[in-house]
Short mmCIF file of C-alpha atoms in Angstrom, two decimals:
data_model
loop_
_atom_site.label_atom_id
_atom_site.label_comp_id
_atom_site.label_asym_id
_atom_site.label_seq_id
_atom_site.Cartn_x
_atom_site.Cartn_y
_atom_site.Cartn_z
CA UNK A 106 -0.49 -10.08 -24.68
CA UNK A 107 -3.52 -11.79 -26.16
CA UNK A 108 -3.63 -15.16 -23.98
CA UNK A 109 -7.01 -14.26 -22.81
CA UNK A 110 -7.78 -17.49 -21.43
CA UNK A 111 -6.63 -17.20 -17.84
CA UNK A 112 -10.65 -17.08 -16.82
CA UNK A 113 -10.87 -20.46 -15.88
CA UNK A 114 -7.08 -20.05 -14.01
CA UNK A 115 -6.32 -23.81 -13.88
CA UNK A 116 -4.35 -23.15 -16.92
CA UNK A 117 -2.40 -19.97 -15.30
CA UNK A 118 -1.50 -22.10 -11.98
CA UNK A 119 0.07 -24.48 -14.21
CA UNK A 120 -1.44 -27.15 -12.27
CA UNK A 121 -4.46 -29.40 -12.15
CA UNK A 122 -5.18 -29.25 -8.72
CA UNK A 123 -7.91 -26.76 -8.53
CA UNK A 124 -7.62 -23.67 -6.29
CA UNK A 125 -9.66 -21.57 -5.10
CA UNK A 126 -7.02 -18.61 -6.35
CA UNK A 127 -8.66 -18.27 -9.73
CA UNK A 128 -9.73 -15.82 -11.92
CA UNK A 129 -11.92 -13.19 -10.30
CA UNK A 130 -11.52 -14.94 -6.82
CA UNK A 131 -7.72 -13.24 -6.98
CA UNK A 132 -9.34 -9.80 -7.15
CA UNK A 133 -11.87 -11.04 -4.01
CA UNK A 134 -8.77 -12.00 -2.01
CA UNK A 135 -7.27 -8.70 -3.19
CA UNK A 136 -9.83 -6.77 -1.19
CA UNK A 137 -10.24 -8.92 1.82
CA UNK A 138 -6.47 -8.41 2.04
CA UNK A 139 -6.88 -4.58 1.67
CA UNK A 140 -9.90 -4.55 4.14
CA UNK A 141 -7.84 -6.77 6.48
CA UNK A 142 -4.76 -3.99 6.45
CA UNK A 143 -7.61 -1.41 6.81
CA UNK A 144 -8.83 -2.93 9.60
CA UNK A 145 -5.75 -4.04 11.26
CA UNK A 146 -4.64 -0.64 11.04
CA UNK A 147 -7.51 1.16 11.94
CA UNK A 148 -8.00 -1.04 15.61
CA UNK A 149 -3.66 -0.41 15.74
CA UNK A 150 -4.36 3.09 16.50
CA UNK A 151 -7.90 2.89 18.31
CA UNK A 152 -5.97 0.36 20.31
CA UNK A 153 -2.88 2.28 21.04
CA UNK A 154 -3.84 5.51 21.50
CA UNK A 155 -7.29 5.68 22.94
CA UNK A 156 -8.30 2.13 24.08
CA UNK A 157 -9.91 3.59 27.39
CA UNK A 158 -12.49 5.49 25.91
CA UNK A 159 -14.67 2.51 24.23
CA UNK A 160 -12.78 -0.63 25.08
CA UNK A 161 -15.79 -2.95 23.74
CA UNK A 162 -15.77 -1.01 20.20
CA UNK A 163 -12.18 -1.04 19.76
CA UNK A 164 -12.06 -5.06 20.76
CA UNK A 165 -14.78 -5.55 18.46
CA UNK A 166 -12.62 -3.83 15.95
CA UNK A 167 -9.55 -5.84 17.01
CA UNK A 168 -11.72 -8.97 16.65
CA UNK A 169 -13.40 -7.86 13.07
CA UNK A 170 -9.34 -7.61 11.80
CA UNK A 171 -8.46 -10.99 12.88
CA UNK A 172 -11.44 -12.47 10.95
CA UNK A 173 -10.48 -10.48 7.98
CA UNK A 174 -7.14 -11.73 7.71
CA UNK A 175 -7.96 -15.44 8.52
CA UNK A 176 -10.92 -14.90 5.66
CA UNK A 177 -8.01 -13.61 3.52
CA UNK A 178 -5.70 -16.76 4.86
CA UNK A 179 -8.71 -19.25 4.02
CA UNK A 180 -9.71 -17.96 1.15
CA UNK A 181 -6.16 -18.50 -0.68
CA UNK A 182 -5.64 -21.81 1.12
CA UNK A 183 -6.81 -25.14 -0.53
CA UNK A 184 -8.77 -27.86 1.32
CA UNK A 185 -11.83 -28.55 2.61
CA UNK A 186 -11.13 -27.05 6.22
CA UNK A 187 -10.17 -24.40 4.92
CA UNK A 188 -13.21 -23.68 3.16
CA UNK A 189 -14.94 -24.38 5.84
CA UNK A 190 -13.23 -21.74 7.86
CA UNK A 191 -13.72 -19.09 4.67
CA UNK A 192 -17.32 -19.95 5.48
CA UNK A 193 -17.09 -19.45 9.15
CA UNK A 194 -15.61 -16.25 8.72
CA UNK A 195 -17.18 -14.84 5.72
CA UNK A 196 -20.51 -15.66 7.88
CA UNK A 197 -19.34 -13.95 11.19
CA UNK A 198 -18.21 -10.80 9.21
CA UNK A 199 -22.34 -10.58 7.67
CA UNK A 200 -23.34 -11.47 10.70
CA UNK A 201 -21.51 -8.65 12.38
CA UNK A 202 -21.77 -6.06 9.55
CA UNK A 203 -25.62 -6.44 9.79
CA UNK A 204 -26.06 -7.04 13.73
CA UNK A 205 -23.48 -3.73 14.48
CA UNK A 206 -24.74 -2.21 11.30
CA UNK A 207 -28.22 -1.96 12.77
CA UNK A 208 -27.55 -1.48 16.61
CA UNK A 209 -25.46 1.03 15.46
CA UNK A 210 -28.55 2.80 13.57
CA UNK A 211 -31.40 2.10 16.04
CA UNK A 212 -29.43 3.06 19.14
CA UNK A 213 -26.09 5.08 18.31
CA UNK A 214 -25.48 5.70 22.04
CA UNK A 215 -24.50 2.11 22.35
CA UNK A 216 -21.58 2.57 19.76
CA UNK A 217 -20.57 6.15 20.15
CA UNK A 218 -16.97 5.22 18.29
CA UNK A 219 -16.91 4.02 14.69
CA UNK A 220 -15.59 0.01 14.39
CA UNK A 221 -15.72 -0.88 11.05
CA UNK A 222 -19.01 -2.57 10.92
CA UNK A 223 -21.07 0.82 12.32
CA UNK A 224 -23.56 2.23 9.93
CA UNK A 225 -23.46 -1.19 7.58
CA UNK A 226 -19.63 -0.10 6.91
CA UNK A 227 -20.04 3.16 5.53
CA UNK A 228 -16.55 4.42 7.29
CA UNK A 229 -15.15 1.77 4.33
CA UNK A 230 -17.90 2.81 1.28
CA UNK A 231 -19.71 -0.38 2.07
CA UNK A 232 -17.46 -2.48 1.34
CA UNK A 233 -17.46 -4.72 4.82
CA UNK A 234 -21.78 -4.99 4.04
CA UNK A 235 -20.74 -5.75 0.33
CA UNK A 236 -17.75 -8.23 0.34
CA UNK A 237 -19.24 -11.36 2.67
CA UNK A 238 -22.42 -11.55 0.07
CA UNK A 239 -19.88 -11.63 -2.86
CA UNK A 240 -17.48 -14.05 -0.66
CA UNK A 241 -20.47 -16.41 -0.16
CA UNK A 242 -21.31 -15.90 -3.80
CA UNK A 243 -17.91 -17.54 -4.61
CA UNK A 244 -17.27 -19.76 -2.27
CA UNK A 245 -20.72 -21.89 -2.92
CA UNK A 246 -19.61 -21.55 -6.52
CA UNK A 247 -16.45 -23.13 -5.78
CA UNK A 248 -16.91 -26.06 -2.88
CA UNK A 249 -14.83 -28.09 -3.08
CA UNK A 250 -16.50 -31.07 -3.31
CA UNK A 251 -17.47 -30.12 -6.99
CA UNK A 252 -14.40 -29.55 -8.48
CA UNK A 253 -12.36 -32.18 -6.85
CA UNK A 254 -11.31 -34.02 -3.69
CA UNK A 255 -7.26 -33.79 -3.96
CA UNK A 256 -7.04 -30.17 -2.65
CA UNK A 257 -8.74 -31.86 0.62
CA UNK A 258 -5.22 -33.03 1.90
CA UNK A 259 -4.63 -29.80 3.70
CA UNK B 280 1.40 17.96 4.01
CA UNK B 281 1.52 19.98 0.88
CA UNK B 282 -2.61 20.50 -0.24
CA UNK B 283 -2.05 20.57 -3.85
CA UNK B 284 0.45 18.07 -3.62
CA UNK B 285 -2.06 15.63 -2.24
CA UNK B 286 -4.84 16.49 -4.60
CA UNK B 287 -2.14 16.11 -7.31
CA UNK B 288 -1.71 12.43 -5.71
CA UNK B 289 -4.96 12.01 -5.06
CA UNK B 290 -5.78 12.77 -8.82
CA UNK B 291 -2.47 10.62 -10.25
CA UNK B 292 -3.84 7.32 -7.59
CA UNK B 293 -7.47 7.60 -9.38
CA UNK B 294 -6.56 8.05 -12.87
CA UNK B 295 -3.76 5.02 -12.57
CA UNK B 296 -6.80 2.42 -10.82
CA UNK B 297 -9.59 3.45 -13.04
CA UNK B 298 -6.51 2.90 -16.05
CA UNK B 299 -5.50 -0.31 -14.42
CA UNK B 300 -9.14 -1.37 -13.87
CA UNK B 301 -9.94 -0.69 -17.78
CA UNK B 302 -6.78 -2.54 -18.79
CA UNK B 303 -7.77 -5.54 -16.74
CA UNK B 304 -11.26 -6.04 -18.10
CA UNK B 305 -10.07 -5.48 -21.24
CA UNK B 306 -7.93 -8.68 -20.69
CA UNK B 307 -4.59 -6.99 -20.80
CA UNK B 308 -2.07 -8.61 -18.06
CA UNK B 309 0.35 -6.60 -16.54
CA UNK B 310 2.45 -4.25 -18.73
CA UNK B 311 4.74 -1.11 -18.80
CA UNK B 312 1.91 0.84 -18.89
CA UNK B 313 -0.02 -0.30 -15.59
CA UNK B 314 3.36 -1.42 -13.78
CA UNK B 315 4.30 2.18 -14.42
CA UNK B 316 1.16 3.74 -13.40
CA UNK B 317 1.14 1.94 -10.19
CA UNK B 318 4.75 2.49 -9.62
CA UNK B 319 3.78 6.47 -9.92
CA UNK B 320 1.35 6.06 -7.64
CA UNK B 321 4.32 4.44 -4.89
CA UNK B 322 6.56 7.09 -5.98
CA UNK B 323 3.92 9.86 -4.81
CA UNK B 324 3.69 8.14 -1.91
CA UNK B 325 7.43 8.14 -0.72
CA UNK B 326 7.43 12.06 -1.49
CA UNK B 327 4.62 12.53 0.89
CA UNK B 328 6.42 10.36 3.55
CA UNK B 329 9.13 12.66 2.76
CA UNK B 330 6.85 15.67 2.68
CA UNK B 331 4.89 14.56 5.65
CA UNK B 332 8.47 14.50 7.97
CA UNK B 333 9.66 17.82 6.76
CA UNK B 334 6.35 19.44 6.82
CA UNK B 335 6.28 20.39 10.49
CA UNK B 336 9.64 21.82 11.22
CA UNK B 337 8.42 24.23 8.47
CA UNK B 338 5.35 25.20 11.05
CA UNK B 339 2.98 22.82 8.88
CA UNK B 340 1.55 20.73 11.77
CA UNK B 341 -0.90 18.07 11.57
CA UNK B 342 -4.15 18.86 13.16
CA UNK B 343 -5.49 15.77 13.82
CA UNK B 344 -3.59 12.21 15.28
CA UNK B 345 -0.13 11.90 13.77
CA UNK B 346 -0.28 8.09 14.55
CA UNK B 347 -3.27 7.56 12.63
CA UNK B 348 -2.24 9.52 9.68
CA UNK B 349 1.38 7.35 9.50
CA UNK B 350 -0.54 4.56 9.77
CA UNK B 351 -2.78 5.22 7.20
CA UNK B 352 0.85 6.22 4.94
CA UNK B 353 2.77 2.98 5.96
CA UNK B 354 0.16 1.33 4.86
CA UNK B 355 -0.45 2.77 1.62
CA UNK B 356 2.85 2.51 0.85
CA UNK B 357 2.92 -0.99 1.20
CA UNK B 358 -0.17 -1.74 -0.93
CA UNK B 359 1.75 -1.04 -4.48
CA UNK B 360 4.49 -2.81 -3.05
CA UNK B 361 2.16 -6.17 -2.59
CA UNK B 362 0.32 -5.25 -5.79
CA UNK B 363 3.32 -5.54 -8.10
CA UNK B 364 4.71 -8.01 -6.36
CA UNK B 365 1.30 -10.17 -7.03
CA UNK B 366 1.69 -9.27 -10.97
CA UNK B 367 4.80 -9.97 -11.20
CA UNK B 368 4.21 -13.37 -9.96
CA UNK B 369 0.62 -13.81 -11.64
CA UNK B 370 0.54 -13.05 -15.35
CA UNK B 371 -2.69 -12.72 -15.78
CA UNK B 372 -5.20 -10.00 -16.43
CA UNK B 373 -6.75 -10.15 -12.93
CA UNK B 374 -3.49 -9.06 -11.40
CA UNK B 375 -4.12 -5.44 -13.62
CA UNK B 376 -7.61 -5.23 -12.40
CA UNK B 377 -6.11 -5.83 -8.89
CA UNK B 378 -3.22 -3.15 -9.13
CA UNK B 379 -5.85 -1.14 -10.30
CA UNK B 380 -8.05 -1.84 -6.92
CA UNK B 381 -4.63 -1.24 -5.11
CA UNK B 382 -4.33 2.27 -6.57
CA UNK B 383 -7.82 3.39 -5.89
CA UNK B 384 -7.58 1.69 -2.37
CA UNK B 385 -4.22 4.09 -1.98
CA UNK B 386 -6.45 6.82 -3.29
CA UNK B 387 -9.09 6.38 -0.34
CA UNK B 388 -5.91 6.40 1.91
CA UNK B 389 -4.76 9.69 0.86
CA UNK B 390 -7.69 11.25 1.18
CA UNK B 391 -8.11 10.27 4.93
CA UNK B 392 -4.81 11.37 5.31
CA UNK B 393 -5.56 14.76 3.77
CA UNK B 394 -8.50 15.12 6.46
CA UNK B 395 -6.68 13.77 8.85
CA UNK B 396 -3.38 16.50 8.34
CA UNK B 397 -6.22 19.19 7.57
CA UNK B 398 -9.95 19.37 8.99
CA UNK B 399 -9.68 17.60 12.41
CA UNK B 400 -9.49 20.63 14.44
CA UNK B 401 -12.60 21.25 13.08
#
């Protein structure tokens, strides 16, 4: 109970291939996978039960889930392409948090239904405006580049 | 839906993240204690699955979409599920600070749940 030093994770992977699964980055991938189920649920019932009503805001919706769970995918995958993807996707969720986020403030007729980016993500207590900036945080903390080439294989 | 049943859940989901949470920056990794919290949490959640079938041949109907709100419980029940089986795999005190993110996540859930079941007529 007192092996405290699983911060710099290499040592709880057991290997010496560096992942990006360490340390706080497991509780990062913990809520894109939890935002990802959100969201996937969420556009699941838009989807199913009232698609006809907003058909753009529910796609959009549709479309936000997929790029949360290939975030999710990317972010626990090794490689360089993957991280390149984590970027991609981390950047297209900010991109759409703030872009929706703000159309959704200066002209709420335009997005009458909630997707999950309206109003900066407030449907999810921020977390959609919150979690990219944090992902992009970690991700140019952990290229991979700096800590080594062999995870590039992938 | 039972109301004081939920808020009972509700109450039991927060106290067993913000536990699990403290535990995990505290450096513990998973024990009894937060294993068992977050396996409380999942046990709450089966009785309202439970609850939430019998509830409306008792006249207890759900006001608002019936889809949404089983969505919202499928999904909740499978988040302590994927949370233990992530510390049970990972030893390491970041799998306690993420079953404690899975119970407060499951609390959100069962508070849209509650609003869905209760105040969408409004």
């Amino acid at each position: 109970m007192n092996e405290l030093r699983t911060d710099s994770g290499d040592t709880s992977t057991g290997t010496k291939t560096p992942a990006r699964v360490t340390g706080i980055g497991r509780v990062l991938i913990a809520v894109y996978g939890v935002l990802a189920l959100a969201a996937t649920g969420r556009s699941f019932v838009q989807i199913v039960s009232k698609f006809d009503e907003a058909p753009v805001a529910y796609a959009l919706s549709a479309l936000a889930a997929v790029v949360y769970i290939v975030a999710t995918i990317a972010l626990i995958n090794r490689g360089a392409a993957w991280y390149r993807v984590a970027w991609i996707t981390i950047g297209f969720e900010l991109l759409g948090v703030l872009v929706i986020g703000t159309l959704s403030l200066v002209d709420p007729e335009l997005f009458p239904h909630d997707t999950v980016w309206s109003f900066y993500g407030r449907g999810y207590l921020f977390i959609p405006l919150v979690l990219p900036i944090l992902g992009m945080w970690w991700l140019t903390r952990h290229a991979p580049a700096r800590t080594a080439r062999d995870g590039a294989a992938a | 839906m039972i109301e004081w049943f939920t808020y009972l859940q509700l109450g039991v989901a927060i106290i067993a993240g913000l536990l699990c949470l403290g535990l995990g920056i505290a450096g513990r990794k998973p024990t009894d204690l937060s294993m068992g919290a977050t396996a409380l949490v999942e046990l709450l959640l089966i009785v309202q699955l439970v609850v939430a079938i019998v509830a409306p041949f008792t006249g207890n109907q759900a006001t608002g979409s019936l889809l949404e709100f089983y969505t919202y419980l499928v999904s909740a029940i499978l988040l302590p599920l994927a949370g233990a089986a992530w510390a049970l795999i990972e030893r390491s005190r970041w799998s306690t600070i993420i079953l404690g993110v899975v119970c407060l996540s499951v609390a959100v859930m069962v508070y849209r749940m509650l609003q869905i079941w209760t105040v969408q007529g409004v």
